[in-house]
Tab-separated table of C-alpha atoms in Angstrom:
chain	number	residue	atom	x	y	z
W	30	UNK	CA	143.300	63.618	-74.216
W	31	UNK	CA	144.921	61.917	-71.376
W	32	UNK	CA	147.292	63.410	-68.884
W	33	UNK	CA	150.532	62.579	-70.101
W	34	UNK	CA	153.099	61.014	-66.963
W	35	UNK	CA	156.377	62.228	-68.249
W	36	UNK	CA	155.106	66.198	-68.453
W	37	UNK	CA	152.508	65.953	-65.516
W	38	UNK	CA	154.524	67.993	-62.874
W	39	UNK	CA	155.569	70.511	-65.361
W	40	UNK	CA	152.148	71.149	-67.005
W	41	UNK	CA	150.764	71.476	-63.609
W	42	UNK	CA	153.844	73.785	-62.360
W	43	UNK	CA	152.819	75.769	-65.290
W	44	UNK	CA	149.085	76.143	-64.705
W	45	UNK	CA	149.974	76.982	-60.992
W	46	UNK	CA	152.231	79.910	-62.193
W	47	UNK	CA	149.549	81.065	-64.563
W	48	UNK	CA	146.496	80.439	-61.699
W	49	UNK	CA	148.625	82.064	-59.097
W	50	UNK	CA	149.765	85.133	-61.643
W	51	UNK	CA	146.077	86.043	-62.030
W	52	UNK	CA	146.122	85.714	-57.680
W	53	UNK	CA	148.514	88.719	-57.552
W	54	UNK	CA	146.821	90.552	-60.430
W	55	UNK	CA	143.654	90.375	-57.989
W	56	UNK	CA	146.253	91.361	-55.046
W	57	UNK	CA	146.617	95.010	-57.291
W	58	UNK	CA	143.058	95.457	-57.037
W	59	UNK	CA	143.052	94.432	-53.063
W	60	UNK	CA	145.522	97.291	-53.242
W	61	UNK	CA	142.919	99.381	-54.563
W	62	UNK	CA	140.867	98.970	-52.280
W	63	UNK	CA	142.943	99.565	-49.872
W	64	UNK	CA	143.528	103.132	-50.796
W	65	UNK	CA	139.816	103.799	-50.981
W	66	UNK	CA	139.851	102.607	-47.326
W	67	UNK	CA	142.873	105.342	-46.633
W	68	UNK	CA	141.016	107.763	-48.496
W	69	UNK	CA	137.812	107.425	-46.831
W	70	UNK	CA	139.824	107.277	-43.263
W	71	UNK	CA	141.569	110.616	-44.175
W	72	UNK	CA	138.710	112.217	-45.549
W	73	UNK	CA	137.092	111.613	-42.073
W	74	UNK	CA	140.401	112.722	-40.441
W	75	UNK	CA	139.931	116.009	-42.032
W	76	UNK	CA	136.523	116.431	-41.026
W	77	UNK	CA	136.068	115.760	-37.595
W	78	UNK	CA	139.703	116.048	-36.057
W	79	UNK	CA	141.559	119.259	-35.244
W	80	UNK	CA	144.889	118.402	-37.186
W	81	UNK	CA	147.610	120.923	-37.425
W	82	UNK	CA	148.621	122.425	-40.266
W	83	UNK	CA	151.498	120.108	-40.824
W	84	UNK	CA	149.439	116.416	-40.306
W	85	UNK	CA	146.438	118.602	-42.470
W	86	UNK	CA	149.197	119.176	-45.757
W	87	UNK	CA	150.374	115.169	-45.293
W	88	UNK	CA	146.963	114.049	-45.237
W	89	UNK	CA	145.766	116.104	-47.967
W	90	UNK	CA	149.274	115.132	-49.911
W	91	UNK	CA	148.287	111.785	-49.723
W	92	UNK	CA	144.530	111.968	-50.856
W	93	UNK	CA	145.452	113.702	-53.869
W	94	UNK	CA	148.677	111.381	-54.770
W	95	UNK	CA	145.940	108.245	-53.805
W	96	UNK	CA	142.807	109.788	-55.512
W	97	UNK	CA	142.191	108.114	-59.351
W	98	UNK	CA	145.395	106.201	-59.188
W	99	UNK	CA	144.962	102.706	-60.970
W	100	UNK	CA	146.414	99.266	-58.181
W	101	UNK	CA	148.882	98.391	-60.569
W	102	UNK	CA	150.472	102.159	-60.470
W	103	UNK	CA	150.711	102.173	-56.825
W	104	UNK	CA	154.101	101.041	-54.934
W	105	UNK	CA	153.205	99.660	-51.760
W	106	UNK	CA	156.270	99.740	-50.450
W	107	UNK	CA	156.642	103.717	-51.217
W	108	UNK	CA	152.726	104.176	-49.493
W	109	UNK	CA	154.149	102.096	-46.297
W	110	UNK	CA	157.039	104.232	-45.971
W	111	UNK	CA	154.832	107.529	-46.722
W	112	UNK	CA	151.723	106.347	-44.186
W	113	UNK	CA	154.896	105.475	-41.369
W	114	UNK	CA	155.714	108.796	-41.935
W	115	UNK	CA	152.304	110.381	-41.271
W	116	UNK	CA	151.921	108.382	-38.423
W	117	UNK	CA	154.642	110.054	-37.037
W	118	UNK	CA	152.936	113.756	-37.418
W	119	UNK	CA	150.536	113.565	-35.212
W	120	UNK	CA	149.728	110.934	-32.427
W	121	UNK	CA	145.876	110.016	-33.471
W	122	UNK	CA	147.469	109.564	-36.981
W	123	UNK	CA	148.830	106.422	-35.359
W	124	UNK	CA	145.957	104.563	-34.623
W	125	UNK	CA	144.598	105.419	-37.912
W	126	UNK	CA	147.062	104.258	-40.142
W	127	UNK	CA	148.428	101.270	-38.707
W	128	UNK	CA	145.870	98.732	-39.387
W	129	UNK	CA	146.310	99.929	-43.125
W	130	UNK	CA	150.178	99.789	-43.058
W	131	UNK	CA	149.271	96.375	-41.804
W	132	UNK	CA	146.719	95.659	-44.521
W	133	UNK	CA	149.045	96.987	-47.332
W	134	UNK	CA	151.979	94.869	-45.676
W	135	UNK	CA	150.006	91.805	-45.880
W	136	UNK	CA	149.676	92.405	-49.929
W	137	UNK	CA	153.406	92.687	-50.308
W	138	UNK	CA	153.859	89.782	-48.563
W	139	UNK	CA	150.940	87.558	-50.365
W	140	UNK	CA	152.827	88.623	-53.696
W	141	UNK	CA	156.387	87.797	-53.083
W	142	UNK	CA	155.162	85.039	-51.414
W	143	UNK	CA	153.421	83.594	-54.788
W	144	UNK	CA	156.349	84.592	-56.765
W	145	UNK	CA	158.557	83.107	-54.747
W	146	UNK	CA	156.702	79.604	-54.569
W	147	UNK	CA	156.635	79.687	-58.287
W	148	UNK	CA	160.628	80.218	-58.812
W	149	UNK	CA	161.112	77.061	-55.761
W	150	UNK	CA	158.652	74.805	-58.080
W	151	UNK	CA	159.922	75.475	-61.116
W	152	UNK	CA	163.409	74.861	-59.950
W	153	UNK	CA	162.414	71.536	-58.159
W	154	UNK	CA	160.639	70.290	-61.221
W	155	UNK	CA	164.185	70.723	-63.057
W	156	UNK	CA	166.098	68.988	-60.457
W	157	UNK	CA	163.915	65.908	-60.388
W	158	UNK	CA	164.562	65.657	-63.922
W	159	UNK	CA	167.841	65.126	-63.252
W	160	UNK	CA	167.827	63.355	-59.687
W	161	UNK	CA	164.202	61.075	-60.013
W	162	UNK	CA	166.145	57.771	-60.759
W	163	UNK	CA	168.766	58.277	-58.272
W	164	UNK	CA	169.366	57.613	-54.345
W	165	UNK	CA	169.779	61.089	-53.098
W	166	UNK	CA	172.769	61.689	-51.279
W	167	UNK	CA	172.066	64.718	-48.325
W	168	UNK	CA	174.773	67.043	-49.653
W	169	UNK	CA	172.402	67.680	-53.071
W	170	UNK	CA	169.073	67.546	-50.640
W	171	UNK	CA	171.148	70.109	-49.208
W	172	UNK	CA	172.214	72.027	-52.132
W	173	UNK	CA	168.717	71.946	-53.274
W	174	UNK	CA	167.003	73.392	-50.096
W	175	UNK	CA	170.037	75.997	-50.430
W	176	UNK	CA	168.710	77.196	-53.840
W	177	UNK	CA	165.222	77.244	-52.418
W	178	UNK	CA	166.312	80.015	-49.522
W	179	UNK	CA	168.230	82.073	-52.542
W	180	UNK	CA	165.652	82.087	-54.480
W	181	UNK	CA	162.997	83.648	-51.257
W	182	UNK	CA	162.894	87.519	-49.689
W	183	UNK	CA	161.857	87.134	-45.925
W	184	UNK	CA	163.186	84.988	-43.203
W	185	UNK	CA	159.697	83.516	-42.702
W	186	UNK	CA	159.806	81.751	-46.243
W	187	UNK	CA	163.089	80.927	-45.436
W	188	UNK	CA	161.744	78.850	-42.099
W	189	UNK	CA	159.465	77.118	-43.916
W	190	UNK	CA	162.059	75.745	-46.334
W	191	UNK	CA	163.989	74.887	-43.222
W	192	UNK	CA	161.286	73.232	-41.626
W	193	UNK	CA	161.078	70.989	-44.549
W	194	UNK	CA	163.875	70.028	-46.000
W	195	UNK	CA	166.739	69.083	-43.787
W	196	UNK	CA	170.164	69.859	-42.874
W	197	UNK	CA	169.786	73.507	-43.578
W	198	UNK	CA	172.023	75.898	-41.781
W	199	UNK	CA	169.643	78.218	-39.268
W	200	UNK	CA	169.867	81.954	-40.560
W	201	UNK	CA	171.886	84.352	-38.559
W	202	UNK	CA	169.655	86.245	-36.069
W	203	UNK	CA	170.649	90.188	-37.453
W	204	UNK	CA	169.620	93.111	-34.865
W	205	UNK	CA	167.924	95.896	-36.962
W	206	UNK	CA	168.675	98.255	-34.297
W	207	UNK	CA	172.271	98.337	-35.688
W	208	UNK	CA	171.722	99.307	-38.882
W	209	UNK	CA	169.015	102.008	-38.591
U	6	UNK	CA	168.602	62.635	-40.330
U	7	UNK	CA	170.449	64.647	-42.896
U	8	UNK	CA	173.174	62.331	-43.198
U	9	UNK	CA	170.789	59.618	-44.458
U	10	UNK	CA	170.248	59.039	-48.480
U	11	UNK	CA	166.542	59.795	-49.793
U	12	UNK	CA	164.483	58.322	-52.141
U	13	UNK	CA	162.669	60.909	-54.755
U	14	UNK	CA	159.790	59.498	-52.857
U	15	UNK	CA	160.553	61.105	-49.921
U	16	UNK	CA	161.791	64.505	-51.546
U	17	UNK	CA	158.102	64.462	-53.537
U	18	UNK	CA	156.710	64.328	-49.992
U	19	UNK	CA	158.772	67.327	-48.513
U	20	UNK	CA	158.473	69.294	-51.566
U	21	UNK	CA	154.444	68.878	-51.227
U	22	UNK	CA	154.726	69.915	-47.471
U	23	UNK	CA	156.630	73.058	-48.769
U	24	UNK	CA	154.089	73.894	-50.913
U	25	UNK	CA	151.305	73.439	-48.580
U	26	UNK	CA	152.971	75.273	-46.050
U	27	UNK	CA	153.578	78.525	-48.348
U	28	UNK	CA	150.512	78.547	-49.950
U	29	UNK	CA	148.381	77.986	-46.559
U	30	UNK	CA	150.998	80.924	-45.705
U	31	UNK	CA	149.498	82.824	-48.653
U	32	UNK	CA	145.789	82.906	-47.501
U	33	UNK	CA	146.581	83.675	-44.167
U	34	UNK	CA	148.143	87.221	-45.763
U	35	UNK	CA	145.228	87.222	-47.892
U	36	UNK	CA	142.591	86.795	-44.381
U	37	UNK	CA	144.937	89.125	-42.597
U	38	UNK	CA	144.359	91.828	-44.956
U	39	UNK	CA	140.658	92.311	-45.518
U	40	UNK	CA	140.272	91.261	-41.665
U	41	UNK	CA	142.423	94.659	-41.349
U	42	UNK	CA	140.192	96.229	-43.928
U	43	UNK	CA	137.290	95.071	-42.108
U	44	UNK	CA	138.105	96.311	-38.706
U	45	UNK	CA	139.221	99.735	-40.162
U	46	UNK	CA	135.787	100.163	-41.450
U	47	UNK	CA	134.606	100.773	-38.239
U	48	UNK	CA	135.984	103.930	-38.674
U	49	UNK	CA	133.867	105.107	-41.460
U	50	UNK	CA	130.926	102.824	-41.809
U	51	UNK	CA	127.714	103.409	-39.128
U	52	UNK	CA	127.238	100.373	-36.676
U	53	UNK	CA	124.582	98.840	-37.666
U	54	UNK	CA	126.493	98.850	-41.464
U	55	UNK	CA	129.947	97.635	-40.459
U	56	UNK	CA	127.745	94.702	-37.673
U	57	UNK	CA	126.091	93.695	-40.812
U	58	UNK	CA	129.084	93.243	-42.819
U	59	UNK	CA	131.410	92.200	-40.057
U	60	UNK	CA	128.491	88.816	-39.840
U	61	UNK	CA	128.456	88.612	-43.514
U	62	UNK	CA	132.274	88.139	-43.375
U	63	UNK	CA	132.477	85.658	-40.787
U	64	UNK	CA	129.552	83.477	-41.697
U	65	UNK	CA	130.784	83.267	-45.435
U	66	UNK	CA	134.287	83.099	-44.755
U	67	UNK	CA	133.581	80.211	-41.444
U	68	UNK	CA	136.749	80.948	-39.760
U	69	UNK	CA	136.493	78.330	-37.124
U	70	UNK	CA	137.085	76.050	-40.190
U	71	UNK	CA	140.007	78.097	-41.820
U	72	UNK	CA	142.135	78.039	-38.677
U	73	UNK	CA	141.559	74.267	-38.481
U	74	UNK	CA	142.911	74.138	-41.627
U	75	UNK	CA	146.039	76.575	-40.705
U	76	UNK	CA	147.022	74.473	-37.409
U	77	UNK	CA	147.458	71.345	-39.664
U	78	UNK	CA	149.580	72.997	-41.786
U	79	UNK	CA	152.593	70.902	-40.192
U	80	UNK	CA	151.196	67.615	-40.082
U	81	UNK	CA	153.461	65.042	-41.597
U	82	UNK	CA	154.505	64.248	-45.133
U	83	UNK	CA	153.070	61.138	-45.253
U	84	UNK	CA	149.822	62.544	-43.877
U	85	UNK	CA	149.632	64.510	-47.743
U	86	UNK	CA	149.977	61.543	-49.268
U	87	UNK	CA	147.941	58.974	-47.499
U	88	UNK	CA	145.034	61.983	-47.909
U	89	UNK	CA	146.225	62.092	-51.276
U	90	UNK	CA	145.590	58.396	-51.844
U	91	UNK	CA	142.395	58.080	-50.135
U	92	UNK	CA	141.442	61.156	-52.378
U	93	UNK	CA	141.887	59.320	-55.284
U	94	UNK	CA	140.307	55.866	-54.429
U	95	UNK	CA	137.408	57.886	-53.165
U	96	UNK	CA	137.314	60.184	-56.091
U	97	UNK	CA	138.072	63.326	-56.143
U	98	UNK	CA	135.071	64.303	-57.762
U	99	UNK	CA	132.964	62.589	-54.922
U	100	UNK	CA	134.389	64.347	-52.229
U	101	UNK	CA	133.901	67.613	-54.260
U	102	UNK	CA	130.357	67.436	-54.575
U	103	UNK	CA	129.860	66.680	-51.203
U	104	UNK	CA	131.579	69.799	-50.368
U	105	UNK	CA	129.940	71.735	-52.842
U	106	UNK	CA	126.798	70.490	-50.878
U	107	UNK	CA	127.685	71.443	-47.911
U	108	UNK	CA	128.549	75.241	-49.579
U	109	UNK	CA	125.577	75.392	-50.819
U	110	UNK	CA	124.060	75.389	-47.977
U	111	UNK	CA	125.860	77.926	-45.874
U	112	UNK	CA	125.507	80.506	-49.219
U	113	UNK	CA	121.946	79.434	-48.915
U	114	UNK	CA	122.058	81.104	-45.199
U	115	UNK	CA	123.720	83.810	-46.295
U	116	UNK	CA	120.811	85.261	-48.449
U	117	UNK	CA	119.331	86.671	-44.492
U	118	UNK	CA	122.528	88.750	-44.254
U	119	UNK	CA	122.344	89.796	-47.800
U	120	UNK	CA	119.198	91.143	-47.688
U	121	UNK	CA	120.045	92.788	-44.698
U	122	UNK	CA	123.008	94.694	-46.106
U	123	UNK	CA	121.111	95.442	-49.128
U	124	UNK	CA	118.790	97.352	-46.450
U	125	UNK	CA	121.193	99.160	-44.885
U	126	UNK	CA	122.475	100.230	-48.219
U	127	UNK	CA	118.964	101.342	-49.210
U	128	UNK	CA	118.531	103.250	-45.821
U	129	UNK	CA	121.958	105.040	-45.515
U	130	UNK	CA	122.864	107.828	-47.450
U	131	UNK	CA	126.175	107.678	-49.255
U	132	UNK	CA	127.144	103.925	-47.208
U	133	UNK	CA	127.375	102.417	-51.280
U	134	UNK	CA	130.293	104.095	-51.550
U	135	UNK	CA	131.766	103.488	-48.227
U	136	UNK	CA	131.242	99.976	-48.978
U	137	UNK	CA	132.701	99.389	-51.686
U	138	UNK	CA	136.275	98.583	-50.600
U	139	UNK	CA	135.383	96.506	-47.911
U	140	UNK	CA	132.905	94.036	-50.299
U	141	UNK	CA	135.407	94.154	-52.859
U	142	UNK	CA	138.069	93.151	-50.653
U	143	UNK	CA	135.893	90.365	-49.335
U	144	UNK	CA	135.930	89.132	-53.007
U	145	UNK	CA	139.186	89.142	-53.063
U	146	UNK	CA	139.789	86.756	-50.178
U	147	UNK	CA	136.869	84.317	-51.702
U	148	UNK	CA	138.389	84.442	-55.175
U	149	UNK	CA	142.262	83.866	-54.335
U	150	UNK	CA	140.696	81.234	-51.594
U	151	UNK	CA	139.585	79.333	-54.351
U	152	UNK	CA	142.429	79.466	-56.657
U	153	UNK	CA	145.148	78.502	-53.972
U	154	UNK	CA	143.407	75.551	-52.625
U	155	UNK	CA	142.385	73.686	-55.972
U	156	UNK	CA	146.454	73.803	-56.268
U	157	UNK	CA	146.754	72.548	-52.684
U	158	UNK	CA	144.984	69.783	-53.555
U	159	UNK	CA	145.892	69.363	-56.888
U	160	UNK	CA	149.680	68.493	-55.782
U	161	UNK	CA	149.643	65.951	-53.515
U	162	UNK	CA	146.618	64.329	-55.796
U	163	UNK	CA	148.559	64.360	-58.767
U	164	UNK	CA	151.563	62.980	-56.858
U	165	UNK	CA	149.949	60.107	-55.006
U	166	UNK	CA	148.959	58.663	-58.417
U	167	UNK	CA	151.980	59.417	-60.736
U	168	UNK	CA	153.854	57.141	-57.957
U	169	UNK	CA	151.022	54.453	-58.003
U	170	UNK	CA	152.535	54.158	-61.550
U	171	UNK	CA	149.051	53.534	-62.742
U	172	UNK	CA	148.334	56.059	-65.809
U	173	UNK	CA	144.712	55.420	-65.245
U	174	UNK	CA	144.868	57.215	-61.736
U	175	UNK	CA	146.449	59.943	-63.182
U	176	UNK	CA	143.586	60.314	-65.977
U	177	UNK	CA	140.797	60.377	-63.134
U	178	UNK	CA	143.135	62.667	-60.950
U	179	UNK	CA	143.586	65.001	-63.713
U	180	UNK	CA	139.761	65.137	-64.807
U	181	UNK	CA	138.598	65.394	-61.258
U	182	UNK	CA	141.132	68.369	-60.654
U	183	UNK	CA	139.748	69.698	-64.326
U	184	UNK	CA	135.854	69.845	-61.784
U	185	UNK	CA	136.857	71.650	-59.597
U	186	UNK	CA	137.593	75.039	-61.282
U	187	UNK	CA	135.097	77.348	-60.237
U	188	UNK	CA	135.408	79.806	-62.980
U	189	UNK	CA	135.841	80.049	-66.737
U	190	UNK	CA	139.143	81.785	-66.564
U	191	UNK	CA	140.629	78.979	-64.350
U	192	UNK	CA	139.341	76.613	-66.615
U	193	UNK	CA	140.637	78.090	-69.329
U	194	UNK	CA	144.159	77.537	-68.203
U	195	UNK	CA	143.696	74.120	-66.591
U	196	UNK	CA	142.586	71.991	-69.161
U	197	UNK	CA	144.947	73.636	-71.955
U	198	UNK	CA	148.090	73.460	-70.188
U	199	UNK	CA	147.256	69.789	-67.875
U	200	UNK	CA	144.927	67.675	-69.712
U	201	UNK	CA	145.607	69.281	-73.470
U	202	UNK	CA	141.946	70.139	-74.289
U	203	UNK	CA	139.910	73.153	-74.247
U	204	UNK	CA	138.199	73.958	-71.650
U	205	UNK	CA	134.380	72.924	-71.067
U	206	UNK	CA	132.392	76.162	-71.878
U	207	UNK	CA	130.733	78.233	-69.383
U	208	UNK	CA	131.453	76.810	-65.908
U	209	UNK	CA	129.159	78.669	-63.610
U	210	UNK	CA	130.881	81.191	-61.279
U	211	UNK	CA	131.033	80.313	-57.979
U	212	UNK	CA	133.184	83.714	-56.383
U	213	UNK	CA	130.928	85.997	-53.938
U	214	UNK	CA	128.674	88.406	-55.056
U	215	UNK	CA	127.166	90.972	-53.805
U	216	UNK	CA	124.756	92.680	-56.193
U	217	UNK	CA	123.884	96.846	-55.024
């Protein structure tokens, strides 16, 4: 069978979500990993570290909420919050769990990232549809790019739409500091 | 600039320097994390262990070559598509095998390392299990790797010859995208959903493995 012209972009849009679907089913077992690496690091904490009794009850809190636990039942924004906590408890703790906070940060990223690409294709494949015959006037370029930054979660996606499609308003600069 | 009408031409061409740049975006996330993973496991693997694996990582993963790839993220539009183009006179298929060639090669140089990590998980008591997340992680990377950058190339490919208008560009685009799958279960969506036929059956696996 030969690939058909008219359907092309959408087939392929298609295969992409599907291809990039099974990417963030791997990401869950990344995430899985992960927690074997926090485990292992904790179970080491425990061993050869003098904790107190409060950084020794997080610690052990966390190996037994981590131990067994399947990727796909884990929130990784809830263990980011939890490990920022324990970092807090007791200074070593710090240098411990960053580079996992880090790790586990990456992974939420990677998946809204793929997510987000997928919703921006799928809507640009519908547009052309409509526009593919036409001279495009810049207010719909516009409108277009507009939908793209509604349809992301972090300012960095949101750059990257900016960077390519043009006339997009730059996004407000907001200082955290004044909300938290 | 923005006051200026485009052609869907020229929208194609940003649209395919979106994607690039978010999915380029993607495996940098993907690196960052099991670099993070990989460091960490200095913390719980012995030396000679997490040296051995640390090599492994870089040698397999050639990250001179990925950050190459990362710095010409922003090249111009036009660059996609004139790569694109040359992609398909060439043949995408061509180009492929000369890659694979070239991969062969440096898995070929791997087996040293492998062996060597097999060792060390002979040697040291209890280091299987310490290893585990940070080889399994390392799949990860190779796996999504793969995945992310057939569709990298698959867009601008695909787009370069549905504007050449010629539908027998688009046939060899689509086959040679249809080669490069480097696993049955990619397969088995590709040729379904782009070129309407089942899938060739089983496509040898080409993901990292390490066997202990």
């Amino acid at each position: 069978m030969a690939v058909d012209p008219k359907t092309i972009l959408r087939d392929y849009a298609r295969f992409m979500n599907d291809s990039t679907s099974w990417c963030v089913k791997e990401s869950e077992r990344e995430v899985e990993a992960i927690c074997q690496t926090i485990n292992l690091i904790m179970g080491d904490v425990e061993r050869r570290t003098a904790l107190s009794n409060q950084a020794l009850g997080a610690v052990q809190g966390l190996k037994s909420r981590l131990e067994g636990r399947k990727a796909a039942e884990v929130d990784v924004k809830g263990l980011i919050t939890e490990l920022q906590k324990l970092s807090t408890v007791e200074k070593e703790m710090t240098e411990l769990t960053q580079p996992v906070i880090e790790a586990l940060q990456f992974q939420d990223r990677l998946r809204q990232n793929l997510e987000n690409i997928n919703k921006i294709v799928g809507h640009w494949i519908q547009w052309r549809e409509v526009h593919k015959s036409k001279d495009i006037d810049p207010s719909v370029l516009q409108a277009l790019g507009q939908k793209f930054l509604e349809l992301t979660t972090s300012p960095e996606e949101r750059d990257i739409i900016r960077r390519h499609i043009p006339g997009l308003a730059e996004e407000q600069k907001i200082d955290n500091a004044l909300f938290f | 600039m923005a006051s200026e009408h485009k052609t869907i031409e020229s929208v194609d061409g940003m649209m395919l320097g979106l994607i690039d740049e978010y999915l380029k975006t993607v495996l940098g996330f993907a690196a960052g994390s099991v670099q993070t993973v990989l460091d960490t496991s200095a913390s719980f693997l012995s030396q000679p262990a997490h040296e051995c694996v640390k090599k492994f990582y870089d040698l397999y993963f050639n990250r001179q070559e990925l950050q190459a790839k990362a710095e010409s993220v922003n090249r111009h539009v036009d660059d996609l598509f004139e790569e694109a183009k040359a992609l398909v006179t060439a043949g995408i298929g061509a180009v492929d095998n000369s890659a694979k060639t070239a991969e062969d090669e440096e898995r070929l140089g791997l087996t040293g390392l492998q062996k060597q990590l097999e060792g060390v998980i002979t040697l040291e008591d209890g280091v299987r299990e310490r290893l585990s997340p940070v080889l399994a992680s390392m799949q990860f990377e190779d796996s999504l790797r793969q995945r992310i950058e057939h569709i990298i190339t698959g867009w601008p490919a695909l787009m370069a010859a549905l504007h050449s208008g010629d539908s027998k560009d688009l046939a060899e685009v689509g086959d040679s995208l249809g080669k490069l799958c480097s696993s049955q279960l990619e397969a088995d969506l590709y040729f379904p959903q782009v070129l309407k036929e089942s899938a060739p059956a089983a496509l040898p696996g080409q993901s990292l493995v390490i066997e202990f």
